[in-house]
Amino acid sequence: MTVAPATVRSIAAVGLGVPSTIVVEPIDNRSVLHELRAHRLEGVAVSALLDGTIEADERFGESLVQQHDETMAQTLRVEIMAVRVSDLLLDNDVPHRVLKGTALAHTVARSPSERSFRDVDVLVHGSEMDRVVALLTNLGATRNQPQLRPGFDGRFGKSVTMKLDGVEIDLHRLFCAGPFGVWMHPGDLFLLRDTVHVGGTPLPTLDWTDHLLHACYHVALGSAVPALVNLRDVALLAGGDWDSERFGQTVDRWRGHAVVRRAVRLVVDELDAELPETLMEYRHVPVAQAERDLIIPYLSTDARGRFAELAPATLRALPIGDRVAFARAVGLPEGSDVRGRLRAIVDRTR
């Protein structure tokens, strides 16, 4: 799974275990800087450079600080948008939770400067999805993709991606698409609420236990090769104040054992992090082969292929009463060429 060099993985693990000196050789400066940007670790590296954990030449230090400044400038733009979106939803009485980078930078990270992020992530109820999309559209936001059929996003979708003033906004209904998304009970995430202060503005967010759950789902199912900053999130959250009993009950309820097992294995294998025993137990939790196989489509590097592979598994996981509506929306989206799609179906069966 590893693509990052050992030096970058060591930087990702700073503060998670036994401290050790990390040497960046001049010949590796360019590649390390590139990987730090790709894995969103510039802030961790700057802190490690300042406290002497990283030993490197002056050129590396100057380039790293400049690169970090650029990343933080973009992060600040996203942060301002997160406040703007949350204020809009609060003004319109829309329950929501600010997710991922915006929240974690001000909670789990040792300093906000160590946790950059590239977009706004907000969780809303499926029943509110169309209204939230309309509210943002009225501000000038645009959708990346049209809705397959009216009501699809709020009933079946994982998220809706929009863009406003050059900043991407992901409106989440679920943590993931596919069968593991179907098995979620997203209403669970609105039972408790924490608050994160961004620029003096309080934003509603998940409690620590639900943040850990989300981080595990994102690491395990978000991509074949997760960014190291996301693995670091899991390790930092695991070292905080989370409710292991409620975490376990939710994993049971959501049928998420295969997900958490993969997440824990990735964190331990890539970062050699020290995790609490209550989380380490998931590393060897027994999972049926059928559920392990369900993870495979999530790891596709091709977005279209991933959706195509997940669709049949999603259909099987849905309650019987929802399957026709889902199949019709996916197979014959509104405005599609019905004749052409039928002809393709016939051709595939020959």
mmCIF file of C-alpha atoms in Angstrom:
data_model
loop_
_atom_site.group_PDB
_atom_site.id
_atom_site.type_symbol
_atom_site.label_atom_id
_atom_site.label_comp_id
_atom_site.label_asym_id
_atom_site.label_seq_id
_atom_site.Cartn_x
_atom_site.Cartn_y
_atom_site.Cartn_z
ATOM 1 C CA MET A 1 0.000 0.000 0.000
ATOM 2 C CA THR A 2 2.872 2.358 0.794
ATOM 3 C CA VAL A 3 3.888 4.926 -1.807
ATOM 4 C CA ALA A 4 5.357 7.568 0.514
ATOM 5 C CA PRO A 5 9.055 7.243 1.357
ATOM 6 C CA ALA A 6 10.052 6.153 4.851
ATOM 7 C CA THR A 7 11.142 9.704 5.712
ATOM 8 C CA VAL A 8 7.644 11.087 5.088
ATOM 9 C CA ARG A 9 5.981 8.251 6.998
ATOM 10 C CA SER A 10 8.272 9.032 9.929
ATOM 11 C CA ILE A 11 7.191 12.678 9.794
ATOM 12 C CA ALA A 12 3.542 11.585 9.738
ATOM 13 C CA ALA A 13 4.181 9.650 12.955
ATOM 14 C CA VAL A 14 5.738 12.567 14.850
ATOM 15 C CA GLY A 15 4.184 12.742 18.315
ATOM 16 C CA LEU A 16 2.486 9.358 18.034
ATOM 17 C CA GLY A 17 5.136 7.133 19.620
ATOM 18 C CA VAL A 18 8.761 7.072 20.626
ATOM 19 C CA PRO A 19 10.438 10.250 19.300
ATOM 20 C CA SER A 20 13.434 9.846 17.021
ATOM 21 C CA THR A 21 15.507 12.126 14.855
ATOM 22 C CA ILE A 22 14.488 12.273 11.189
ATOM 23 C CA VAL A 23 17.253 13.124 8.753
ATOM 24 C CA VAL A 24 16.369 14.612 5.366
ATOM 25 C CA GLU A 25 19.305 14.282 3.009
ATOM 26 C CA PRO A 26 19.825 17.173 0.545
ATOM 27 C CA ILE A 27 19.416 14.808 -2.395
ATOM 28 C CA ASP A 28 15.914 13.965 -1.128
ATOM 29 C CA ASN A 29 14.734 17.552 -0.543
ATOM 30 C CA ARG A 30 12.552 17.863 -3.627
ATOM 31 C CA SER A 31 10.864 14.449 -3.331
ATOM 32 C CA VAL A 32 10.193 14.870 0.397
ATOM 33 C CA LEU A 33 8.668 18.315 -0.128
ATOM 34 C CA HIS A 34 6.462 16.908 -2.889
ATOM 35 C CA GLU A 35 5.249 14.038 -0.702
ATOM 36 C CA LEU A 36 4.634 16.332 2.279
ATOM 37 C CA ARG A 37 2.309 18.419 0.127
ATOM 38 C CA ALA A 38 0.565 15.352 -1.284
ATOM 39 C CA HIS A 39 -0.040 13.924 2.202
ATOM 40 C CA ARG A 40 -0.815 17.360 3.738
ATOM 41 C CA LEU A 41 1.950 17.115 6.303
ATOM 42 C CA GLU A 42 3.779 20.426 5.830
ATOM 43 C CA GLY A 43 2.558 21.744 9.188
ATOM 44 C CA VAL A 44 3.725 18.667 11.089
ATOM 45 C CA ALA A 45 7.075 18.921 9.320
ATOM 46 C CA VAL A 46 7.502 22.611 10.193
ATOM 47 C CA SER A 47 6.854 21.874 13.878
ATOM 48 C CA ALA A 48 9.296 18.955 13.769
ATOM 49 C CA LEU A 49 11.920 21.116 12.086
ATOM 50 C CA LEU A 50 11.557 23.842 14.707
ATOM 51 C CA ASP A 51 11.863 21.475 17.682
ATOM 52 C CA GLY A 52 14.838 19.645 16.188
ATOM 53 C CA THR A 53 13.112 16.373 15.382
ATOM 54 C CA ILE A 54 13.967 16.911 11.713
ATOM 55 C CA GLU A 55 17.546 17.527 10.683
ATOM 56 C CA ALA A 56 17.876 19.087 7.231
ATOM 57 C CA ASP A 57 19.829 21.725 5.356
ATOM 58 C CA GLU A 58 18.824 25.384 5.211
ATOM 59 C CA ARG A 59 17.450 25.122 1.684
ATOM 60 C CA PHE A 60 14.986 22.433 2.755
ATOM 61 C CA GLY A 61 13.849 24.536 5.708
ATOM 62 C CA GLU A 62 13.271 27.636 3.592
ATOM 63 C CA SER A 63 11.353 25.707 0.931
ATOM 64 C CA LEU A 64 9.251 23.906 3.529
ATOM 65 C CA VAL A 65 8.243 27.126 5.286
ATOM 66 C CA GLN A 66 7.317 28.786 1.976
ATOM 67 C CA GLN A 67 5.303 25.734 0.928
ATOM 68 C CA HIS A 68 3.540 25.663 4.310
ATOM 69 C CA ASP A 69 2.673 29.362 4.060
ATOM 70 C CA GLU A 70 1.037 28.765 0.686
ATOM 71 C CA THR A 71 -0.909 25.784 2.024
ATOM 72 C CA MET A 72 -2.101 27.720 5.081
ATOM 73 C CA ALA A 73 -3.276 30.608 2.899
ATOM 74 C CA GLN A 74 -5.504 28.194 0.970
ATOM 75 C CA THR A 75 -6.628 26.510 4.189
ATOM 76 C CA LEU A 76 -7.653 29.894 5.598
ATOM 77 C CA ARG A 77 -9.846 30.514 2.536
ATOM 78 C CA VAL A 78 -11.548 27.157 3.099
ATOM 79 C CA GLU A 79 -11.931 27.864 6.811
ATOM 80 C CA ILE A 80 -13.665 31.175 6.105
ATOM 81 C CA MET A 81 -16.035 29.352 3.762
ATOM 82 C CA ALA A 82 -16.785 26.754 6.446
ATOM 83 C CA VAL A 83 -17.867 29.526 8.809
ATOM 84 C CA ARG A 84 -19.938 31.093 6.047
ATOM 85 C CA VAL A 85 -21.708 27.818 5.222
ATOM 86 C CA SER A 86 -22.362 26.977 8.873
ATOM 87 C CA ASP A 87 -23.775 30.465 9.501
ATOM 88 C CA LEU A 88 -26.084 30.027 6.497
ATOM 89 C CA LEU A 89 -27.378 26.717 7.825
ATOM 90 C CA LEU A 90 -27.802 28.045 11.364
ATOM 91 C CA ASP A 91 -29.724 31.066 10.062
ATOM 92 C CA ASN A 92 -32.075 28.676 8.251
ATOM 93 C CA ASP A 93 -32.451 26.237 11.172
ATOM 94 C CA VAL A 94 -30.709 23.382 9.355
ATOM 95 C CA PRO A 95 -29.137 20.868 11.770
ATOM 96 C CA HIS A 96 -25.594 20.107 10.642
ATOM 97 C CA ARG A 97 -22.132 19.033 11.737
ATOM 98 C CA VAL A 98 -18.858 20.423 10.397
ATOM 99 C CA LEU A 99 -16.591 17.487 9.562
ATOM 100 C CA LYS A 100 -13.008 16.448 8.880
ATOM 101 C CA GLY A 101 -10.256 19.037 8.450
ATOM 102 C CA THR A 102 -12.119 22.121 9.635
ATOM 103 C CA ALA A 103 -13.084 20.424 12.880
ATOM 104 C CA LEU A 104 -9.990 18.294 13.441
ATOM 105 C CA ALA A 105 -7.564 21.178 12.953
ATOM 106 C CA HIS A 106 -9.059 22.840 16.031
ATOM 107 C CA THR A 107 -9.554 19.731 18.166
ATOM 108 C CA VAL A 108 -7.286 16.757 17.603
ATOM 109 C CA ALA A 109 -4.309 18.487 15.935
ATOM 110 C CA ARG A 110 -1.574 19.716 18.254
ATOM 111 C CA SER A 111 -1.922 23.089 16.521
ATOM 112 C CA PRO A 112 -4.262 24.254 13.713
ATOM 113 C CA SER A 113 -1.161 25.006 11.657
ATOM 114 C CA GLU A 114 -0.406 21.261 11.572
ATOM 115 C CA ARG A 115 -3.685 20.233 9.909
ATOM 116 C CA SER A 116 -4.365 21.685 6.471
ATOM 117 C CA PHE A 117 -7.457 20.837 4.424
ATOM 118 C CA ARG A 118 -8.719 21.563 0.937
ATOM 119 C CA ASP A 119 -12.514 21.698 1.129
ATOM 120 C CA VAL A 120 -15.472 22.231 3.421
ATOM 121 C CA ASP A 121 -17.201 19.082 4.678
ATOM 122 C CA VAL A 122 -20.616 19.357 6.327
ATOM 123 C CA LEU A 123 -23.026 16.625 7.424
ATOM 124 C CA VAL A 124 -26.760 17.241 6.971
ATOM 125 C CA HIS A 125 -29.867 15.079 7.191
ATOM 126 C CA GLY A 126 -30.927 13.509 3.902
ATOM 127 C CA SER A 127 -34.325 15.169 4.301
ATOM 128 C CA GLU A 128 -32.583 18.577 4.241
ATOM 129 C CA MET A 129 -30.250 17.914 1.301
ATOM 130 C CA ASP A 130 -32.329 19.521 -1.453
ATOM 131 C CA ARG A 131 -33.004 22.586 0.700
ATOM 132 C CA VAL A 132 -29.330 23.032 1.551
ATOM 133 C CA VAL A 133 -28.375 22.704 -2.122
ATOM 134 C CA ALA A 134 -30.971 25.383 -2.941
ATOM 135 C CA LEU A 135 -29.654 27.707 -0.219
ATOM 136 C CA LEU A 136 -26.103 27.443 -1.534
ATOM 137 C CA THR A 137 -27.268 27.803 -5.129
ATOM 138 C CA ASN A 138 -28.930 31.070 -4.150
ATOM 139 C CA LEU A 139 -25.513 32.273 -2.966
ATOM 140 C CA GLY A 140 -24.005 31.452 -6.352
ATOM 141 C CA ALA A 141 -22.690 27.942 -5.694
ATOM 142 C CA THR A 142 -22.765 25.394 -8.501
ATOM 143 C CA ARG A 143 -23.020 21.602 -8.420
ATOM 144 C CA ASN A 144 -20.234 19.448 -9.809
ATOM 145 C CA GLN A 145 -22.723 16.820 -10.985
ATOM 146 C CA PRO A 146 -26.487 16.988 -11.581
ATOM 147 C CA GLN A 147 -28.798 14.929 -9.414
ATOM 148 C CA LEU A 148 -29.700 11.626 -11.108
ATOM 149 C CA ARG A 149 -33.397 12.024 -10.308
ATOM 150 C CA PRO A 150 -35.351 14.314 -7.974
ATOM 151 C CA GLY A 151 -34.846 13.227 -4.371
ATOM 152 C CA PHE A 152 -31.997 10.815 -5.144
ATOM 153 C CA ASP A 153 -29.349 12.714 -3.154
ATOM 154 C CA GLY A 154 -31.340 12.816 0.043
ATOM 155 C CA ARG A 155 -32.512 9.225 -0.240
ATOM 156 C CA PHE A 156 -29.551 7.333 -1.684
ATOM 157 C CA GLY A 157 -26.578 9.658 -2.177
ATOM 158 C CA LYS A 158 -23.453 9.834 -0.064
ATOM 159 C CA SER A 159 -22.815 13.523 -0.702
ATOM 160 C CA VAL A 160 -23.300 16.470 -3.024
ATOM 161 C CA THR A 161 -20.237 18.442 -4.110
ATOM 162 C CA MET A 162 -20.635 22.147 -4.855
ATOM 163 C CA LYS A 163 -18.253 25.005 -5.492
ATOM 164 C CA LEU A 164 -18.567 28.591 -4.288
ATOM 165 C CA ASP A 165 -15.979 31.326 -4.887
ATOM 166 C CA GLY A 166 -13.423 28.706 -5.876
ATOM 167 C CA VAL A 167 -13.888 26.622 -2.707
ATOM 168 C CA GLU A 168 -15.288 23.084 -2.828
ATOM 169 C CA ILE A 169 -18.128 22.267 -0.440
ATOM 170 C CA ASP A 170 -19.058 18.637 0.236
ATOM 171 C CA LEU A 171 -22.521 18.174 1.704
ATOM 172 C CA HIS A 172 -22.539 14.739 3.296
ATOM 173 C CA ARG A 173 -25.493 12.529 4.106
ATOM 174 C CA LEU A 174 -23.296 9.512 4.836
ATOM 175 C CA PHE A 175 -19.646 8.753 5.550
ATOM 176 C CA CYS A 176 -19.398 6.578 2.455
ATOM 177 C CA ALA A 177 -21.323 5.284 -0.543
ATOM 178 C CA GLY A 178 -22.069 1.623 -1.265
ATOM 179 C CA PRO A 179 -23.249 -1.099 1.122
ATOM 180 C CA PHE A 180 -21.361 0.243 4.140
ATOM 181 C CA GLY A 181 -23.172 3.532 3.612
ATOM 182 C CA VAL A 182 -26.530 1.763 3.364
ATOM 183 C CA TRP A 183 -25.839 0.046 6.692
ATOM 184 C CA MET A 184 -25.077 3.333 8.434
ATOM 185 C CA HIS A 185 -27.687 5.008 10.626
ATOM 186 C CA PRO A 186 -26.767 8.659 10.004
ATOM 187 C CA GLY A 187 -29.292 9.885 12.535
ATOM 188 C CA ASP A 188 -26.943 8.487 15.206
ATOM 189 C CA LEU A 189 -24.521 11.306 14.389
ATOM 190 C CA PHE A 190 -27.001 13.998 15.412
ATOM 191 C CA LEU A 191 -27.705 12.603 18.883
ATOM 192 C CA LEU A 192 -24.621 14.258 20.395
ATOM 193 C CA ARG A 193 -22.958 17.518 19.476
ATOM 194 C CA ASP A 194 -19.652 19.140 20.181
ATOM 195 C CA THR A 195 -18.529 22.649 19.249
ATOM 196 C CA VAL A 196 -15.371 23.828 17.554
ATOM 197 C CA HIS A 197 -14.384 27.498 17.562
ATOM 198 C CA VAL A 198 -13.025 28.828 14.292
ATOM 199 C CA GLY A 199 -11.964 32.454 14.279
ATOM 200 C CA GLY A 200 -14.048 32.981 17.402
ATOM 201 C CA THR A 201 -17.163 31.512 15.763
ATOM 202 C CA PRO A 202 -18.665 28.346 17.329
ATOM 203 C CA LEU A 203 -19.434 25.647 14.755
ATOM 204 C CA PRO A 204 -21.398 22.452 15.534
ATOM 205 C CA THR A 205 -19.425 19.278 14.994
ATOM 206 C CA LEU A 206 -19.352 15.586 15.941
ATOM 207 C CA ASP A 207 -18.327 14.443 19.368
ATOM 208 C CA TRP A 208 -14.900 12.807 19.721
ATOM 209 C CA THR A 209 -16.163 9.223 19.393
ATOM 210 C CA ASP A 210 -18.052 9.953 16.168
ATOM 211 C CA HIS A 211 -15.021 11.808 14.788
ATOM 212 C CA LEU A 212 -12.966 8.650 15.350
ATOM 213 C CA LEU A 213 -15.604 6.570 13.620
ATOM 214 C CA HIS A 214 -15.644 8.940 10.645
ATOM 215 C CA ALA A 215 -11.845 8.972 10.454
ATOM 216 C CA CYS A 216 -11.810 5.160 10.324
ATOM 217 C CA TYR A 217 -14.397 5.064 7.530
ATOM 218 C CA HIS A 218 -12.542 7.729 5.547
ATOM 219 C CA VAL A 219 -9.193 5.928 5.843
ATOM 220 C CA ALA A 220 -10.605 2.488 5.044
ATOM 221 C CA LEU A 221 -12.985 3.373 2.210
ATOM 222 C CA GLY A 222 -11.980 6.791 0.902
ATOM 223 C CA SER A 223 -9.216 5.603 -1.429
ATOM 224 C CA ALA A 224 -6.863 2.741 -2.117
ATOM 225 C CA VAL A 225 -3.945 4.781 -0.742
ATOM 226 C CA PRO A 226 -5.159 7.200 1.952
ATOM 227 C CA ALA A 227 -3.238 10.375 2.667
ATOM 228 C CA LEU A 228 -0.968 9.982 5.666
ATOM 229 C CA VAL A 229 -2.610 12.955 7.360
ATOM 230 C CA ASN A 230 -5.829 10.919 7.495
ATOM 231 C CA LEU A 231 -4.022 7.983 9.120
ATOM 232 C CA ARG A 232 -2.572 10.461 11.594
ATOM 233 C CA ASP A 233 -6.097 11.699 12.373
ATOM 234 C CA VAL A 234 -7.122 8.185 13.427
ATOM 235 C CA ALA A 235 -4.072 7.811 15.669
ATOM 236 C CA LEU A 236 -4.542 11.206 17.335
ATOM 237 C CA LEU A 237 -8.269 10.675 17.868
ATOM 238 C CA ALA A 238 -7.629 7.194 19.279
ATOM 239 C CA GLY A 239 -5.332 8.747 21.873
ATOM 240 C CA GLY A 240 -8.047 11.123 23.065
ATOM 241 C CA ASP A 241 -11.236 10.906 25.101
ATOM 242 C CA TRP A 242 -13.510 8.557 23.194
ATOM 243 C CA ASP A 243 -16.159 6.146 24.396
ATOM 244 C CA SER A 244 -14.991 2.666 23.398
ATOM 245 C CA GLU A 245 -18.292 1.072 24.427
ATOM 246 C CA ARG A 246 -20.406 3.396 22.294
ATOM 247 C CA PHE A 247 -17.891 3.119 19.454
ATOM 248 C CA GLY A 248 -18.239 -0.672 19.536
ATOM 249 C CA GLN A 249 -22.022 -0.515 19.675
ATOM 250 C CA THR A 250 -22.087 1.741 16.626
ATOM 251 C CA VAL A 251 -19.708 -0.505 14.687
ATOM 252 C CA ASP A 252 -21.993 -3.442 15.494
ATOM 253 C CA ARG A 253 -25.105 -1.534 14.503
ATOM 254 C CA TRP A 254 -23.555 -0.308 11.243
ATOM 255 C CA ARG A 255 -21.957 -3.666 10.367
ATOM 256 C CA GLY A 256 -18.648 -1.853 10.116
ATOM 257 C CA HIS A 257 -16.179 -4.395 11.510
ATOM 258 C CA ALA A 258 -14.418 -4.868 8.163
ATOM 259 C CA VAL A 259 -14.084 -1.099 7.819
ATOM 260 C CA VAL A 260 -12.566 -0.468 11.233
ATOM 261 C CA ARG A 261 -10.299 -3.501 10.896
ATOM 262 C CA ARG A 262 -8.828 -2.148 7.658
ATOM 263 C CA ALA A 263 -8.420 1.333 9.165
ATOM 264 C CA VAL A 264 -6.579 0.073 12.244
ATOM 265 C CA ARG A 265 -4.300 -2.155 10.167
ATOM 266 C CA LEU A 266 -3.394 0.741 7.876
ATOM 267 C CA VAL A 267 -2.544 3.057 10.778
ATOM 268 C CA VAL A 268 -0.409 0.448 12.539
ATOM 269 C CA ASP A 269 1.349 -0.749 9.394
ATOM 270 C CA GLU A 270 2.060 2.672 7.890
ATOM 271 C CA LEU A 271 2.759 4.789 10.975
ATOM 272 C CA ASP A 272 3.766 2.148 13.525
ATOM 273 C CA ALA A 273 1.495 4.105 15.860
ATOM 274 C CA GLU A 274 0.671 3.143 19.429
ATOM 275 C CA LEU A 275 -3.114 2.672 19.593
ATOM 276 C CA PRO A 276 -5.236 1.824 22.638
ATOM 277 C CA GLU A 277 -5.890 -1.871 23.138
ATOM 278 C CA THR A 278 -9.645 -1.322 22.746
ATOM 279 C CA LEU A 279 -9.003 -0.183 19.178
ATOM 280 C CA MET A 280 -6.174 -2.612 18.465
ATOM 281 C CA GLU A 281 -8.623 -5.462 19.075
ATOM 282 C CA TYR A 282 -10.270 -4.632 15.736
ATOM 283 C CA ARG A 283 -7.048 -5.511 13.940
ATOM 284 C CA HIS A 284 -7.841 -9.193 14.376
ATOM 285 C CA VAL A 285 -11.618 -9.119 14.687
ATOM 286 C CA PRO A 286 -13.166 -11.957 12.635
ATOM 287 C CA VAL A 287 -14.958 -10.710 9.527
ATOM 288 C CA ALA A 288 -16.824 -12.860 7.024
ATOM 289 C CA GLN A 289 -15.170 -13.160 3.620
ATOM 290 C CA ALA A 290 -18.275 -11.704 1.961
ATOM 291 C CA GLU A 291 -17.909 -8.470 3.939
ATOM 292 C CA ARG A 292 -14.154 -8.313 3.303
ATOM 293 C CA ASP A 293 -14.896 -8.613 -0.407
ATOM 294 C CA LEU A 294 -17.286 -5.656 -0.195
ATOM 295 C CA ILE A 295 -14.333 -3.364 0.488
ATOM 296 C CA ILE A 296 -12.638 -4.182 -2.832
ATOM 297 C CA PRO A 297 -14.771 -1.861 -5.049
ATOM 298 C CA TYR A 298 -14.019 1.069 -2.714
ATOM 299 C CA LEU A 299 -10.341 0.758 -3.582
ATOM 300 C CA SER A 300 -10.751 1.351 -7.313
ATOM 301 C CA THR A 301 -8.628 4.243 -8.556
ATOM 302 C CA ASP A 302 -11.100 4.996 -11.358
ATOM 303 C CA ALA A 303 -14.054 7.095 -10.136
ATOM 304 C CA ARG A 304 -16.479 5.867 -12.801
ATOM 305 C CA GLY A 305 -15.403 2.275 -12.380
ATOM 306 C CA ARG A 306 -15.775 2.601 -8.642
ATOM 307 C CA PHE A 307 -19.366 3.797 -8.929
ATOM 308 C CA ALA A 308 -20.179 1.044 -11.408
ATOM 309 C CA GLU A 309 -18.708 -1.608 -9.114
ATOM 310 C CA LEU A 310 -20.419 -0.266 -6.001
ATOM 311 C CA ALA A 311 -23.869 0.061 -7.580
ATOM 312 C CA PRO A 312 -24.736 -3.690 -7.625
ATOM 313 C CA ALA A 313 -23.530 -4.124 -4.021
ATOM 314 C CA THR A 314 -25.548 -1.074 -3.002
ATOM 315 C CA LEU A 315 -28.648 -2.477 -4.673
ATOM 316 C CA ARG A 316 -28.314 -5.764 -2.787
ATOM 317 C CA ALA A 317 -27.816 -3.984 0.547
ATOM 318 C CA LEU A 318 -30.854 -1.709 0.156
ATOM 319 C CA PRO A 319 -34.238 -2.662 1.607
ATOM 320 C CA ILE A 320 -36.395 -4.323 -1.040
ATOM 321 C CA GLY A 321 -38.753 -1.358 -1.164
ATOM 322 C CA ASP A 322 -35.939 0.998 -2.224
ATOM 323 C CA ARG A 323 -34.324 -1.125 -4.914
ATOM 324 C CA VAL A 324 -36.542 -0.217 -7.871
ATOM 325 C CA ALA A 325 -36.148 3.527 -7.295
ATOM 326 C CA PHE A 326 -32.373 3.204 -6.911
ATOM 327 C CA ALA A 327 -32.004 1.022 -10.002
ATOM 328 C CA ARG A 328 -34.130 3.345 -12.110
ATOM 329 C CA ALA A 329 -32.160 6.431 -11.047
ATOM 330 C CA VAL A 330 -28.791 4.796 -11.697
ATOM 331 C CA GLY A 331 -29.787 2.992 -14.883
ATOM 332 C CA LEU A 332 -31.997 5.698 -16.376
ATOM 333 C CA PRO A 333 -31.164 9.100 -14.916
ATOM 334 C CA GLU A 334 -33.496 11.952 -15.666
ATOM 335 C CA GLY A 335 -32.845 13.410 -19.102
ATOM 336 C CA SER A 336 -30.940 10.355 -20.309
ATOM 337 C CA ASP A 337 -31.266 8.766 -23.715
ATOM 338 C CA VAL A 338 -33.679 5.967 -22.831
ATOM 339 C CA ARG A 339 -33.470 4.265 -26.228
ATOM 340 C CA GLY A 340 -29.690 4.341 -26.221
ATOM 341 C CA ARG A 341 -29.497 2.855 -22.729
ATOM 342 C CA LEU A 342 -31.955 0.102 -23.582
ATOM 343 C CA ARG A 343 -29.997 -0.680 -26.749
ATOM 344 C CA ALA A 344 -26.785 -0.930 -24.688
ATOM 345 C CA ILE A 345 -28.464 -3.273 -22.227
ATOM 346 C CA VAL A 346 -29.624 -5.517 -25.104
ATOM 347 C CA ASP A 347 -26.142 -5.471 -26.637
ATOM 348 C CA ARG A 348 -24.560 -6.565 -23.349
ATOM 349 C CA THR A 349 -26.895 -9.560 -23.117
ATOM 350 C CA ARG A 350 -26.072 -10.916 -26.570
#
